[in-house]
Coordinates of C-alpha atoms and ligand atoms in Angstrom, one line a residue:
M18 CA -1.8 38.2 49.0
P19 CA -5.3 37.9 50.3
T20 CA -6.6 34.4 50.5
T21 CA -8.7 32.7 47.8
T22 CA -7.7 35.5 45.4
A23 CA -7.9 34.6 41.8
Q24 CA -4.6 33.2 40.7
N25 CA -5.1 34.0 37.2
Q26 CA -4.2 37.4 35.7
R27 CA -7.1 37.8 33.4
V28 CA -8.2 41.4 33.3
L29 CA -11.8 42.4 32.9
S30 CA -13.4 45.9 32.8
G31 CA -16.5 47.5 31.6
M32 CA -17.8 50.9 30.7
R33 CA -21.4 52.1 30.6
P34 CA -22.3 53.3 27.1
T35 CA -22.3 57.0 27.4
G36 CA -21.8 57.6 23.6
Q37 CA -18.7 59.4 22.3
L38 CA -15.9 59.5 24.7
H39 CA -13.8 62.5 25.7
L40 CA -10.3 63.2 26.7
G41 CA -11.1 62.4 30.4
H42 CA -11.9 58.8 29.4
Y43 CA -8.8 58.7 27.2
H44 CA -6.4 59.8 29.9
G45 CA -8.3 58.2 32.8
V46 CA -9.2 54.8 31.5
L47 CA -8.3 54.0 27.9
K48 CA -4.6 54.6 28.1
N49 CA -4.5 52.2 31.0
W50 CA -6.5 49.5 29.1
I51 CA -4.1 49.9 26.2
E52 CA -1.1 49.3 28.4
L53 CA -2.8 46.3 30.1
Q54 CA -3.7 44.6 26.9
H55 CA 0.0 44.1 26.1
T56 CA 0.7 42.4 29.4
H57 CA -2.5 40.6 30.3
E58 CA -5.3 38.7 28.8
C59 CA -7.9 41.4 28.6
Y60 CA -11.7 41.5 28.3
F61 CA -13.4 44.9 27.8
F62 CA -17.1 45.2 27.5
V63 CA -19.9 47.6 27.1
A64 CA -22.2 47.4 30.1
D65 CA -25.4 48.1 28.3
W66 CA -27.6 46.4 31.0
H67 CA -25.9 48.7 33.5
A68 CA -27.0 51.7 31.4
L69 CA -30.6 50.5 31.7
T70 CA -30.5 50.6 35.4
T71 CA -30.6 54.4 35.2
E72 CA -31.7 55.0 31.6
Y73 CA -34.6 52.5 31.5
D74 CA -36.8 55.4 30.3
H75 CA -34.4 56.3 27.4
S76 CA -33.4 52.9 26.2
E77 CA -33.7 53.9 22.6
K78 CA -30.3 55.7 22.7
I79 CA -28.3 52.9 24.2
A80 CA -27.6 50.9 21.0
A81 CA -26.1 53.9 19.1
H82 CA -24.1 54.8 22.2
V83 CA -22.7 51.3 22.3
T84 CA -21.4 51.4 18.7
D85 CA -20.0 54.9 19.2
M86 CA -18.2 53.9 22.3
V87 CA -16.6 50.8 20.7
I88 CA -15.4 52.9 17.8
D89 CA -13.8 55.3 20.2
W90 CA -12.1 52.3 22.0
L91 CA -10.7 51.1 18.7
A92 CA -9.7 54.5 17.6
A93 CA -7.9 55.1 20.8
G94 CA -5.8 52.0 20.3
V95 CA -7.6 49.2 22.0
T96 CA -6.8 46.3 19.6
P97 CA -9.1 43.5 18.9
G98 CA -7.1 40.3 18.8
T99 CA -5.0 41.6 21.7
A100 CA -8.0 42.4 23.8
T101 CA -11.5 40.9 23.5
L102 CA -14.2 43.5 23.1
F103 CA -17.9 42.6 23.7
I104 CA -21.3 43.7 24.8
Q105 CA -22.7 42.6 28.1
S106 CA -26.2 41.7 26.9
R107 CA -24.8 39.5 24.1
V108 CA -23.5 37.2 26.8
P109 CA -26.7 36.2 28.6
E110 CA -24.6 34.1 31.1
H111 CA -24.0 37.4 33.0
A112 CA -27.8 37.5 33.7
E113 CA -28.0 33.9 34.7
L114 CA -25.1 34.2 37.2
H115 CA -26.6 37.5 38.5
L116 CA -29.8 35.7 39.2
L117 CA -28.1 32.8 40.9
L118 CA -26.0 35.1 43.0
S119 CA -29.1 37.2 43.9
M120 CA -30.5 34.2 45.7
M121 CA -27.7 34.2 48.3
T122 CA -26.8 37.8 48.5
P123 CA -28.1 39.5 51.7
L124 CA -30.1 42.7 50.9
G125 CA -28.0 44.6 53.5
W126 CA -24.9 44.0 51.5
L127 CA -26.4 45.9 48.5
E128 CA -28.1 48.6 50.6
R129 CA -24.7 49.3 52.2
V130 CA -22.8 49.9 48.9
P131 CA -22.1 53.7 49.0
S132 CA -23.0 54.4 45.4
Y133 CA -26.5 53.2 46.0
K134 CA -27.6 56.1 48.1
D135 CA -25.1 58.6 46.5
Q136 CA -26.5 58.1 43.1
Q137 CA -30.1 58.2 44.2
E138 CA -29.3 61.5 45.8
K139 CA -27.5 62.8 42.8
L140 CA -30.1 61.7 40.2
K141 CA -33.0 62.9 42.1
E142 CA -35.1 63.6 39.0
K143 CA -35.1 59.8 38.3
D144 CA -36.9 57.1 40.2
L145 CA -34.1 54.8 41.2
A146 CA -36.0 53.0 43.8
T147 CA -36.0 49.9 41.5
Y148 CA -35.0 46.3 41.9
G149 CA -32.5 46.6 39.1
F150 CA -30.8 49.7 40.5
L151 CA -30.3 48.1 43.9
G152 CA -28.8 45.0 42.1
Y153 CA -26.4 47.1 40.0
P154 CA -23.3 46.1 42.0
L155 CA -24.4 42.5 42.0
L156 CA -24.7 42.5 38.3
Q157 CA -21.2 43.9 38.2
A158 CA -20.1 41.1 40.5
A159 CA -21.6 38.6 38.0
D160 CA -19.7 40.4 35.1
I161 CA -16.5 39.8 36.9
L162 CA -17.0 36.4 38.3
V163 CA -18.4 34.9 35.1
Y164 CA -14.8 35.3 33.6
K165 CA -13.1 34.3 36.9
A166 CA -11.2 37.5 36.3
G167 CA -8.3 38.1 38.6
N168 CA -7.9 41.8 38.0
V169 CA -10.4 44.5 37.6
P170 CA -9.1 48.0 36.6
V171 CA -11.5 50.5 38.0
G172 CA -11.5 54.0 39.4
E173 CA -11.9 54.9 43.1
D174 CA -15.7 55.0 42.9
Q175 CA -15.9 51.4 41.8
V176 CA -13.7 49.8 44.5
A177 CA -16.6 49.1 46.8
H178 CA -18.2 47.1 44.0
V179 CA -15.1 44.9 43.6
E180 CA -15.1 44.5 47.3
L181 CA -18.7 43.3 47.2
T182 CA -17.7 40.9 44.4
R183 CA -15.1 39.4 46.7
E184 CA -17.6 38.9 49.5
V185 CA -20.2 37.4 47.2
A186 CA -17.6 35.0 45.7
R187 CA -16.5 33.9 49.2
R188 CA -20.1 33.3 50.2
F189 CA -20.8 31.3 47.0
N190 CA -17.7 29.2 47.5
H191 CA -18.6 28.6 51.1
L192 CA -22.1 27.5 50.3
Y193 CA -21.4 25.5 47.2
G194 CA -17.8 24.5 47.3
K195 CA -18.4 21.5 49.4
E196 CA -18.7 18.8 46.8
Q197 CA -19.2 15.3 48.0
G198 CA -16.0 13.5 48.9
F199 CA -14.1 16.8 48.7
E200 CA -11.3 15.7 51.1
E201 CA -10.8 12.4 49.3
K202 CA -10.7 14.1 46.0
A203 CA -8.2 16.5 47.3
S204 CA -5.9 13.7 48.5
Q205 CA -6.1 12.0 45.2
A206 CA -5.2 15.3 43.5
I207 CA -2.2 15.7 45.9
A208 CA -1.0 12.2 44.9
K209 CA -1.0 13.3 41.2
M210 CA 1.5 16.0 42.0
G211 CA 4.2 13.4 42.7
K212 CA 5.8 12.4 46.0
K213 CA 8.1 15.3 46.5
N214 CA 5.7 18.1 45.5
G215 CA 2.8 16.4 47.3
K216 CA 4.8 16.3 50.5
L217 CA 5.8 19.9 50.1
Y218 CA 2.2 21.0 49.5
K219 CA 1.1 19.2 52.6
N220 CA 3.8 20.8 54.7
L221 CA 3.1 24.3 53.4
R222 CA -0.6 23.8 54.0
K223 CA 0.0 22.8 57.6
E224 CA 2.3 25.8 58.2
Y225 CA -0.4 28.0 56.8
L226 CA -3.5 26.5 58.5
E227 CA -1.8 25.9 61.9
K228 CA 0.4 29.0 62.1
G229 CA -1.2 31.4 59.7
D230 CA 2.1 31.7 57.8
M231 CA 1.3 33.7 54.8
E232 CA 4.6 33.0 53.1
S233 CA 3.8 29.3 53.1
L234 CA 0.4 30.1 51.6
S235 CA 1.9 32.0 48.7
V236 CA 4.7 29.4 48.1
A237 CA 2.0 26.7 48.0
Q238 CA -0.1 28.7 45.6
A239 CA 2.9 29.2 43.4
L240 CA 3.6 25.5 43.6
L241 CA 0.1 24.7 42.5
E242 CA 0.4 27.2 39.6
S243 CA 3.4 25.4 38.3
Q244 CA 1.9 21.9 38.3
Q245 CA 1.4 20.5 34.9
N246 CA 0.0 17.1 35.8
I247 CA -3.2 18.1 37.5
S248 CA -6.4 19.1 35.9
L249 CA -8.0 22.5 36.3
G250 CA -10.7 21.0 38.6
D251 CA -8.1 19.4 40.8
R252 CA -6.1 22.6 40.9
E253 CA -9.2 24.5 42.2
R254 CA -9.8 21.8 44.7
L255 CA -6.2 22.1 46.0
F256 CA -6.4 25.9 46.1
G257 CA -9.5 25.6 48.3
F258 CA -8.1 22.7 50.4
L259 CA -5.0 24.8 51.0
E260 CA -7.0 27.5 52.7
G261 CA -9.3 25.1 54.6
T262 CA -12.3 25.9 52.4
G263 CA -14.0 23.9 49.8
K264 CA -13.4 23.9 46.1
I265 CA -13.0 27.4 44.8
I266 CA -15.5 27.8 42.1
L267 CA -15.5 31.6 41.8
P268 CA -12.2 33.1 42.6
E269 CA -12.0 36.5 44.3
P270 CA -10.9 39.3 42.0
Q271 CA -8.8 42.2 43.0
A272 CA -9.3 45.8 42.0
L273 CA -6.5 47.4 40.0
L274 CA -7.0 50.9 41.1
T275 CA -6.6 53.3 38.2
Q276 CA -5.2 56.6 39.3
A277 CA -7.7 59.3 39.3
S278 CA -7.6 61.0 35.9
K279 CA -5.6 64.2 36.1
M280 CA -7.4 65.4 33.0
P281 CA -9.0 68.6 33.9
G282 CA -12.0 70.0 32.0
L283 CA -12.2 73.3 30.3
D284 CA -13.2 75.0 33.6
G285 CA -10.5 73.3 35.8
Q286 CA -13.0 70.8 37.3
K287 CA -12.6 67.1 36.4
M288 CA -13.6 66.6 32.8
S289 CA -17.1 65.2 32.8
K290 CA -20.1 65.3 30.5
S291 CA -22.3 66.4 33.3
Y292 CA -20.2 69.5 33.8
G293 CA -20.3 70.4 30.1
N294 CA -16.5 71.0 30.1
T295 CA -15.3 68.3 27.8
I296 CA -13.3 67.9 24.6
S297 CA -14.6 64.8 22.8
L298 CA -12.2 62.4 21.1
R299 CA -13.9 63.2 17.8
E300 CA -14.0 67.0 18.4
D301 CA -13.2 68.9 15.2
P302 CA -9.7 70.5 15.3
K303 CA -11.3 74.0 14.8
Q304 CA -13.7 73.3 17.6
V305 CA -10.8 72.2 19.8
E306 CA -9.1 75.5 19.1
T307 CA -12.3 77.5 19.9
K308 CA -13.0 75.7 23.1
L309 CA -9.5 76.2 24.4
R310 CA -9.3 79.8 23.2
T311 CA -12.4 80.7 25.1
M312 CA -11.6 78.8 28.3
P313 CA -11.2 80.9 31.4
T314 CA -7.8 81.9 32.8
D315 CA -6.6 83.4 36.0
P316 CA -9.2 86.1 36.6
A317 CA -6.5 88.4 37.9
R318 CA -5.2 88.8 34.4
V319 CA -7.6 91.4 33.1
R320 CA -5.1 93.2 31.0
L321 CA -2.1 91.9 29.3
T322 CA 0.1 93.8 31.7
D323 CA -1.4 92.2 34.8
P324 CA 0.7 89.3 36.1
G325 CA -1.0 86.0 36.7
D326 CA -0.6 82.9 38.8
P327 CA -0.7 79.5 37.0
A328 CA -1.9 77.9 40.2
K329 CA -5.2 79.8 39.7
C330 CA -5.5 79.0 36.1
P331 CA -7.2 75.9 34.5
V332 CA -4.9 76.3 31.4
W333 CA -2.0 75.6 33.6
Q334 CA -3.5 72.2 34.5
L335 CA -3.5 71.4 30.8
H336 CA 0.1 72.4 30.5
E337 CA 0.8 69.9 33.3
V338 CA -0.7 67.1 31.2
Y339 CA 0.6 68.2 27.8
S340 CA 3.8 70.3 28.1
D341 CA 7.4 69.4 28.8
S342 CA 9.4 71.2 31.4
D343 CA 10.7 73.8 29.0
V344 CA 7.3 74.9 28.0
Q345 CA 6.1 74.8 31.6
D346 CA 9.0 77.1 32.6
W347 CA 8.1 79.4 29.8
V348 CA 4.5 79.6 31.1
R349 CA 5.4 80.0 34.7
K350 CA 7.8 82.8 34.0
G351 CA 5.7 84.5 31.3
C352 CA 2.6 84.4 33.3
T353 CA 3.9 85.7 36.6
T354 CA 5.8 88.5 34.9
A355 CA 3.1 89.3 32.4
G356 CA 5.7 88.5 29.7
I357 CA 3.2 86.4 27.7
G358 CA -0.4 86.8 26.9
C359 CA -3.0 84.1 27.7
V360 CA -3.7 83.5 24.0
E361 CA -0.1 82.9 23.4
C362 CA 0.1 80.6 26.5
K363 CA -2.7 78.5 25.2
Q364 CA -1.2 77.9 21.8
P365 CA 1.1 74.9 22.8
V366 CA -1.9 73.2 24.5
I367 CA -4.1 73.7 21.5
E368 CA -1.4 72.1 19.3
A369 CA -0.8 69.3 21.7
V370 CA -4.4 68.3 21.9
Q371 CA -4.9 68.5 18.2
K372 CA -1.8 66.4 17.7
E373 CA -3.0 63.8 20.2
L374 CA -6.4 63.6 18.6
K375 CA -5.3 63.5 15.0
P376 CA -4.5 59.8 14.7
I377 CA -7.4 58.9 16.9
Q378 CA -9.8 60.8 14.7
E379 CA -8.3 59.3 11.5
R380 CA -8.9 55.8 12.9
A381 CA -12.4 56.7 14.1
R382 CA -13.3 58.0 10.6
E383 CA -12.1 54.7 9.1
Y384 CA -14.3 52.7 11.5
E385 CA -17.3 55.0 11.0
Q386 CA -17.1 54.3 7.3
D387 CA -16.7 50.6 7.8
L388 CA -19.3 49.7 10.4
N389 CA -19.2 46.1 9.1
T390 CA -15.7 45.7 10.5
V391 CA -16.8 47.1 13.8
Q392 CA -19.7 44.6 13.9
N393 CA -17.4 41.8 13.1
I394 CA -15.0 42.8 15.9
I395 CA -17.9 42.9 18.3
N396 CA -19.3 39.6 17.1
D397 CA -16.0 37.8 17.5
G398 CA -15.5 39.3 20.9
C399 CA -19.0 38.2 22.1
E400 CA -18.3 34.7 20.9
Q401 CA -15.0 34.4 22.7
A402 CA -16.4 35.9 25.8
R403 CA -19.4 33.6 25.7
D404 CA -17.2 30.5 25.5
I405 CA -15.6 31.3 28.8
A406 CA -18.9 32.4 30.4
R407 CA -20.6 29.1 29.3
D408 CA -17.9 27.1 31.0
T409 CA -18.2 29.0 34.2
L410 CA -22.0 28.6 34.3
E411 CA -21.5 24.8 33.8
D412 CA -19.3 24.8 36.9
V413 CA -21.7 27.0 38.8
R414 CA -24.9 25.0 37.9
K415 CA -23.1 21.9 38.9
A416 CA -22.0 23.3 42.2
V417 CA -25.5 24.6 43.0
G418 CA -26.9 21.2 41.9
L419 CA -29.0 22.4 39.0
I420 CA -27.9 19.7 36.5
Y421 CA -30.6 17.6 34.9
R422 CA -28.7 15.4 32.5
Ligands
LIG510 N1 -20.0 50.0 37.0 C1 -18.9 50.4 36.1 C2 -19.0 51.9 35.9 O1 -20.0 52.5 36.1 C3 -19.1 49.7 34.8 C4 -19.0 48.2 35.0 C5 -20.0 47.3 34.9 C6 -17.8 47.5 35.3 N2 -19.5 46.1 35.1 C7 -18.2 46.1 35.4 C8 -16.5 47.8 35.6 C9 -17.3 45.1 35.7 C10 -15.6 46.8 35.9 C11 -16.0 45.4 35.9 O2 -17.9 52.4 35.5
SF4_511 FE1 -3.2 81.0 32.6 FE2 -1.3 81.0 30.8 FE3 -2.8 83.2 31.1 FE4 -1.2 82.5 33.0 S1 -0.6 83.1 31.0 S2 -3.3 83.1 33.3 S3 -1.2 80.3 32.9 S4 -3.4 81.1 30.4

């Protein structure tokens, strides 16, 4: 385990409000969230400020997209009560932490984030030479650190942002974790652990600091986790003391890498709005059928009697997601021997997608007709999130020295 990593298992992730979600989001992100919510304390939020970094000239669409997206989360099975759902801009502490972090983040760190230049290249038609766009990953760091989240489920493209978050947290702790009388407070905290555990902690610390023994570090961390007699503040002190740093105010998160979505779009490329190859979660069943019926197949199969090769056919990729091995065998055999037609081959996929979407769409319709409930869920989530964020900002202001009471 890397040092000064968050000991807590809290999960945080965010999504930019792109409006109604599609099957790519469902298979790539939401199913993962739904699993995590049963095993971890989860916070999922709509990153509306992040949307502004690229959509500042179309901000009028953001609010509707936020609601639509939350409805899709709920319809897909993210459960309020199990997970906390909220909107970034409703927890202004994200902005305050972002500002404070901006004071100590070297420009080079942000300029070096790969997505900075990539996105500017990709979205050439937009002027992204803005202050906010450069700060995008730092805002993301604030999103994560304000909840002291230990785990951040993200796709490959976001790993560099979590890495930056770790560096920023380390720098913050280094700059501001040195409270007055730290060593003395640490000794007092050790005494509170009792004779036996205190001694064990000191020995493990020595093993780690003098010999770099990682095993001792993780045993000591587990020991601290299990202590009932010490306060949260003391625990943070002792985590820091253990590693020879100051008090850990903002723990470093780790990325929970979500496997790249295997969900292909209608043309065999990754499903994405920008490729126009999506099936949205609220797509009408008839429309699902039409879209799948008209999707391209192996170009070699001009006539029914021409054999095909599933490896060259985007429909096959959908069978890989949706069909069991019997159906897959039927496709492989039927295709390569020209025993089945493409229309026939697509039928099980059409039915599987419709079946998957049916309960999602039923729930979405209920929420669409009861926007009050959606608002209440969001309001509750924002409040819960804000309680945690407020506490963190108290700690942060205190550490920086901005307390005027
Ligand atoms: N940048 C992420 C994306 O584009 C969204 C995001 C914003 C996020 N803040 C976050 C993800 C914090 C995880 C944690 O997908
Ligand atoms: Fe594709 Fe199926 Fe047609 Fe073969 S039979 S080309 S796998 S749609």
